[in-house]
Structure formats: C-alpha cells, structure tokens
Amino acid sequence: MEETRAVQVDLGSLMAFDSSHHFPSLPSSREELVANCLEKGTELVQAVADALFNLPSTEDVDGPIVKLPPPTTKLPREKHLPKPKPPTKWELFAKSKGIKNRKKDKIVYDEQTGTWKRRYGYDRVNDDQDLPILEAKATDEVGIDPFAERRADKKKRVEKQNKNRLQNLKQAANAHALPSHIQLAATALPITGTQAAPKKVSKDELGNVAGLAATATASGGKFDKKLPGEKKPKHEQKHRKFLPVAEGTGQGSKEKEQTDRVLNKLLSKNSHEILNVDKAVTMYNVKKEKKRSNQKRDSSSNSSKLKPQKKVQKKPFKKGSAKRGSAKGSAKKGSAKKEKSK
Amino acid sequence: MMRIKTPKKGRIRRELEKRAPKLVETGKKTLILQGTKTSGLLNTVLTEIYHLKRESSVRYTRRNDNVRPFESGGETSLEFFSQKTDCGMFVFGSHSKKRPDNLILGRMYDHHIYDLVEVGVENFKSMESFVYDKKLAPKMGSKPFIAFIGEGFESVEELKHLKEVLLDLFRGEVVENLNLAGVDRAYVCTALSSNRVFFTHCALRLKKSGTIVPRMELVEVGPSMDLVLRRHRPPNDSLRKEAMKTAADKPKKKEKNVSRDVIQGKIGKVYIPDQQLGDMNLPNKAKGVKRERREAKMNKQANGHASKKQKGGSD
C-alpha cells in the first residue's frame, strides 16, 4: 500500500511530504476533514519515525540518542557567507620570508631577580621602565634625557602599530571581511545588513555629478563663469535634437529619413528571417568541422555503418533576403520594404 | 579619520560574534509583531505562535503603523527591527476590512526582505479549546515532526513557497544528535485546494509495537487553522541564488599526489624544488656575503690593480 504513494522523507528536518495525495472531493463536515487529515498525517509521521528509529543509536542517561543526517531540503540562508579576510601586512611579510609563528609561554624566567615573571602586564620580565641606570653611549648628545627618549620611542612605536592596525582593518573593510566586534566609523550604524562604513564617492562619480549640475541651466551651462581648473563639459550641445518645423529647400526629407531609420532598426531586431550571410557561412563551416572531427574520432572506435546518418540542417535561404540584409541603410529600399510588408 | 570601535566587555563581544555571519547557520529567530489594527482572533493566533516558538522568537506587542511589507517604502521599519533583534523571519499580523485576520510571513536575507507570503486565518481553534490528557502535552523547544500532504504543495507555485516558509518557521534548529525519547510534537499541513491549507499542531503518543519502531498516534493539541493564500512575493532570482549558496558548494579539491598501496599504505612523493642558491634568504648572513664587505673588497682590488699599473708605468 505504501509503494503507491510517493512519500518524500527528509530525516534531517524530520519532515515528510506526500506529493501524490489528492482530495477527490472535500468531505462535507469539518470533523471528517480533520479526521482525514490526522489519519494521513499519522501515516506520514509513521514513515519518518520508521526511518528515524532504525538509525543506529547510542544509549545515554536520558534516552537513546541518534545521529541525524543533514537535511536534504535546502532553505535560504539568513546572512551572507562570511568573506575570507585578506592577509595583513605582517602576514604577507612572514609568508614571503618563511617566518613561522612560535608559541610563547606566559611565564618567563627573569635572570635579574631570579624569579618567574609574566611576559606581559604588571611586573613583567625585562620591563623598559625598571632600568635604574642607563649607560651613556658615544652617540648620545649631552643635553638629552635618555629615559624620556626611551619613553618617546615607545610612544612612537605604539602609534605606528596603531596606524598599521587601522590600515589592515581598512583593507578588511574594503573586502567586506571586518571582524564582527569591530566597527570603523564613528557615526551610527546605517540601516543595512552589512556593517560597512559609508562608501567614499569616487572621482568619476563626483565628476559626473558636477557635470550634471553645471549643465542644468536653460542654455546648457554655456554662459556660466568657469572655476579655475574646471574642464569643458563632455557633451557641449543640447542632448536632444529636434527636426525643423518647416523644411528648407535643397535638403532631403529629414522626417522621412528619421522614420525610415526607426523602421529599419525595428525590422532588423524583430525579424528572424533576415539572413546574415557571413554568419550563416561561418556557422555552416563550424558545423562541418565538428562533424569531421567527430567522424574522425568515431571512425577509430566505431564503424560508420553502425552509426545513424546525421542530417546537416542549413538555415533557410530566402530569395531576395540577401539584398534585404545588406541594404539596411538605404532609404529607397526601406520604403520598398514597407510596401512589401503591406 | 576613522576610529576603531571595539566593545570593552567580553560579554558584548560574544554577543556580537553570535550575530556575525557564520559558515553553517544555526536556527533563525522569528519576530512576531502587529500592524495598525488587530482583531481578538489575530491576537490569539500571534500569541500561540509565540508560545510554539518560545525560545527562538521575539514578540512585539505594540501597534506598528508604518509597517507595510508589500509596499516599497513600508519595509524600512521591519528591516530595522530585524537588525536590532537579529531575526531572520517575521510574522506580521493585521486586520482590515479588505483583509481580515491577515498574517504576513516573511524572511530576511542580510536584514533585507527576501520573500513574503500573505495568508488569511480562518476556522481558528486555539490551544485552550482542545481537551486532552495533560501528560501528552509537548515540551517547549522539542524538535517537531512536520508532515505536508497534498499534491498542491508541488504543483502550485504559491503553495510551494508557503511550504518552504512553514518549514523554515517550524523546523527549529538543525541538530546532529537527537534524543528519541524527546520527540513529542508534530505539525500537519494539508493542501485542501489550490489556495487553502489546513494547519494543525498535534502531540505524539508512542505506542508499543512489535518492532523497534513504535506506533505513532497523533492527538490534536495545539492551534488549528485554515490558511487562505492571499498575496505572495517570491524572492529575486539573483538574490535567491546568493542565499542558497552554502559553504559545501565549493567542489572539494582533488587530493593530489596521494596514492594508496596495499602493502605500504598511503604513499606520496616528495618533490623538492630547485634551490636557487643566489636568492635564498639566509637567517644568519655569512660574513663574506654582506654587501659592505663585498664592496670594500672590490674597491680594494680595483685600487690594488691601479697601484700596480702605476708602478709598472713609472718604470
């Protein structure tokens, strides 16, 4: 009985789906309907339980524990996949030099005092500030305070380190791989999913916007005073060209030309029958080559008699269409086409 | 000038790390809220859904007048709430003359709206109206069985979507180890027609049968309602592709250079690249290699030659 219905069971999410059930007619009363549904539901749940309880189980204090397989129905993610962090400057350098990270102990032996002290923090080994006496070197000038100099050096080192850290984080932010507990902007979070700092406007974008603003006058920005260093606008004239109301003498009918141009464009886009001779020739040649190479390959393995003969289909060649395809620009032929289509 | 902001407390840092995007995701949280007007029925529905999903949902009880998920501007509030509470799904209830007892079930991707399904609730029976043996009552947070009945769930586009959303809503966390003694609830969804789904929540009673597999018995316990499909907005194709990507999609790299032998076991060849003796970075530079010494030597030689030449010339 169960084989007739196709029940899809997804063990990972404890789901059963009966896709072949069909309600021939809705039962009239509500209770009947509910009872029917519960009955069907029981069957499906039983199917899942069959698969579930047959899994190998380990005994535990609270009960038998089974290892569920991963679910088969794919559901969309809630957040994007985490992007890999770009390596920091130090990591790149270490990789190129082949420097490996060595694990350091938290407690180190201090020779001066003869005790075990911690590496960092309060009362540490080799603390810079502990030194009571500093020997003067030949390179030292007379007036400077070596202790103050040491402190200043340390401050500079710490500042440099912070600057490098900021650069690394900015790189990570560019690659959208900033660690979750770090925020780079001082302002409040924008209402977007990703915690990205607001994007800086690029030079091109600024240029575009500036151009738009400059030409947004009635005369297209032609008579405005230019700032020192400002370049000429990219498109100097107005963007739309209207045909003259009254046609002068000695000119071809511009309106006719315009409409013909539009018509040709439409026809060439929508017509599937217009034959592009060059394209058809190349396609035919390519097919021929393929057939030849296939035959070569197959004749080495099979005899050609056993294979069914393949038919090579050529594109339908319409009479007079070659003329159509090549004479797109000419207005006369276009008007002839118009009459034909009628 | 950018400033680096890091939390000063470990607790906050851990909370932020919980909210960061992960390779393998754990359960989605649901936000349950209501709109400008709700009916008594709808209030009960929302409360019961909240009880069903107690641990993994957040309930807002105030009215939210500016939340209109199907309109283009009305989703900003929802996205803000989703960001603040870190919820990937929401259930929005509202009541109006045109759409009475309306529930909008929606999902978020990256805290932006991914897809929406609007259903109307009819023939609702709350949890209190069912009479059953209290010992059978399902425990909070147990993993449910879910059953979908009806070919409509496969053939009708909207029902397919609704099935996915319901699965997402009630599935709970994806776990690897399950305690078989703790399975005690089941959701049954039947497609009655192409736009009506009967949804009910039942407790499971496991009865002794001859085999290891116990016989299942469903006892209707929880809320039961008819969901009438109204509007639905499927996700964008490109967005859908992006959201369905998993970490396991990348094809596993073929393990190169490894072969197995019956006698020797796992074998691999060790390839040593050619040593470029001139370019190697030695940790301790030999004295003769250092540039200053080399240059000094070269200079001395040149001077030596010049002085010799001079000597020869003077003679």
PDB file of C-alpha atoms in Angstrom, chain B residues 68-71 92 94 96 98-99 102-105 115-120 158 161-162 228-234:
ATOM      1  CA  ARG B  68       3.617  47.705   5.219  1.00  0.00           C
ATOM      2  CA  PRO B  69       5.707  44.830   3.899  1.00  0.00           C
ATOM      3  CA  PHE B  70       4.176  44.704   0.454  1.00  0.00           C
ATOM      4  CA  GLU B  71       4.690  48.378  -0.276  1.00  0.00           C
ATOM      5  CA  PHE B  92       3.210  40.316  10.926  1.00  0.00           C
ATOM      6  CA  SER B  94      -3.014  42.883  10.804  1.00  0.00           C
ATOM      7  CA  SER B  96      -8.706  45.287   7.938  1.00  0.00           C
ATOM      8  CA  LYS B  98     -10.405  44.062   2.916  1.00  0.00           C
ATOM      9  CA  ARG B  99      -8.036  41.538   4.504  1.00  0.00           C
ATOM     10  CA  ASN B 102      -4.181  38.710   7.908  1.00  0.00           C
ATOM     11  CA  LEU B 103      -0.797  37.163   8.583  1.00  0.00           C
ATOM     12  CA  ILE B 104       2.265  38.063   6.568  1.00  0.00           C
ATOM     13  CA  LEU B 105       5.087  35.543   6.900  1.00  0.00           C
ATOM     14  CA  ASP B 115      10.353  36.951   0.331  1.00  0.00           C
ATOM     15  CA  LEU B 116       6.791  37.364   1.646  1.00  0.00           C
ATOM     16  CA  VAL B 117       3.659  35.242   1.874  1.00  0.00           C
ATOM     17  CA  GLU B 118       0.337  36.670   2.950  1.00  0.00           C
ATOM     18  CA  VAL B 119      -2.276  34.303   4.404  1.00  0.00           C
ATOM     19  CA  GLY B 120      -5.633  34.787   5.996  1.00  0.00           C
ATOM     20  CA  GLU B 158       2.394  29.779  -4.138  1.00  0.00           C
ATOM     21  CA  HIS B 161       6.535  28.861  -1.412  1.00  0.00           C
ATOM     22  CA  LEU B 162       4.250  28.559   1.589  1.00  0.00           C
ATOM     23  CA  VAL B 228      -6.043  31.049   2.864  1.00  0.00           C
ATOM     24  CA  LEU B 229      -3.391  32.251   0.456  1.00  0.00           C
ATOM     25  CA  ARG B 230      -3.644  35.891  -0.445  1.00  0.00           C
ATOM     26  CA  ARG B 231      -0.637  37.657  -1.899  1.00  0.00           C
ATOM     27  CA  HIS B 232       2.881  36.405  -2.186  1.00  0.00           C
ATOM     28  CA  ARG B 233       6.149  37.832  -3.303  1.00  0.00           C
ATOM     29  CA  PRO B 234       8.796  35.290  -4.336  1.00  0.00           C
TER      30      PRO B 234
END
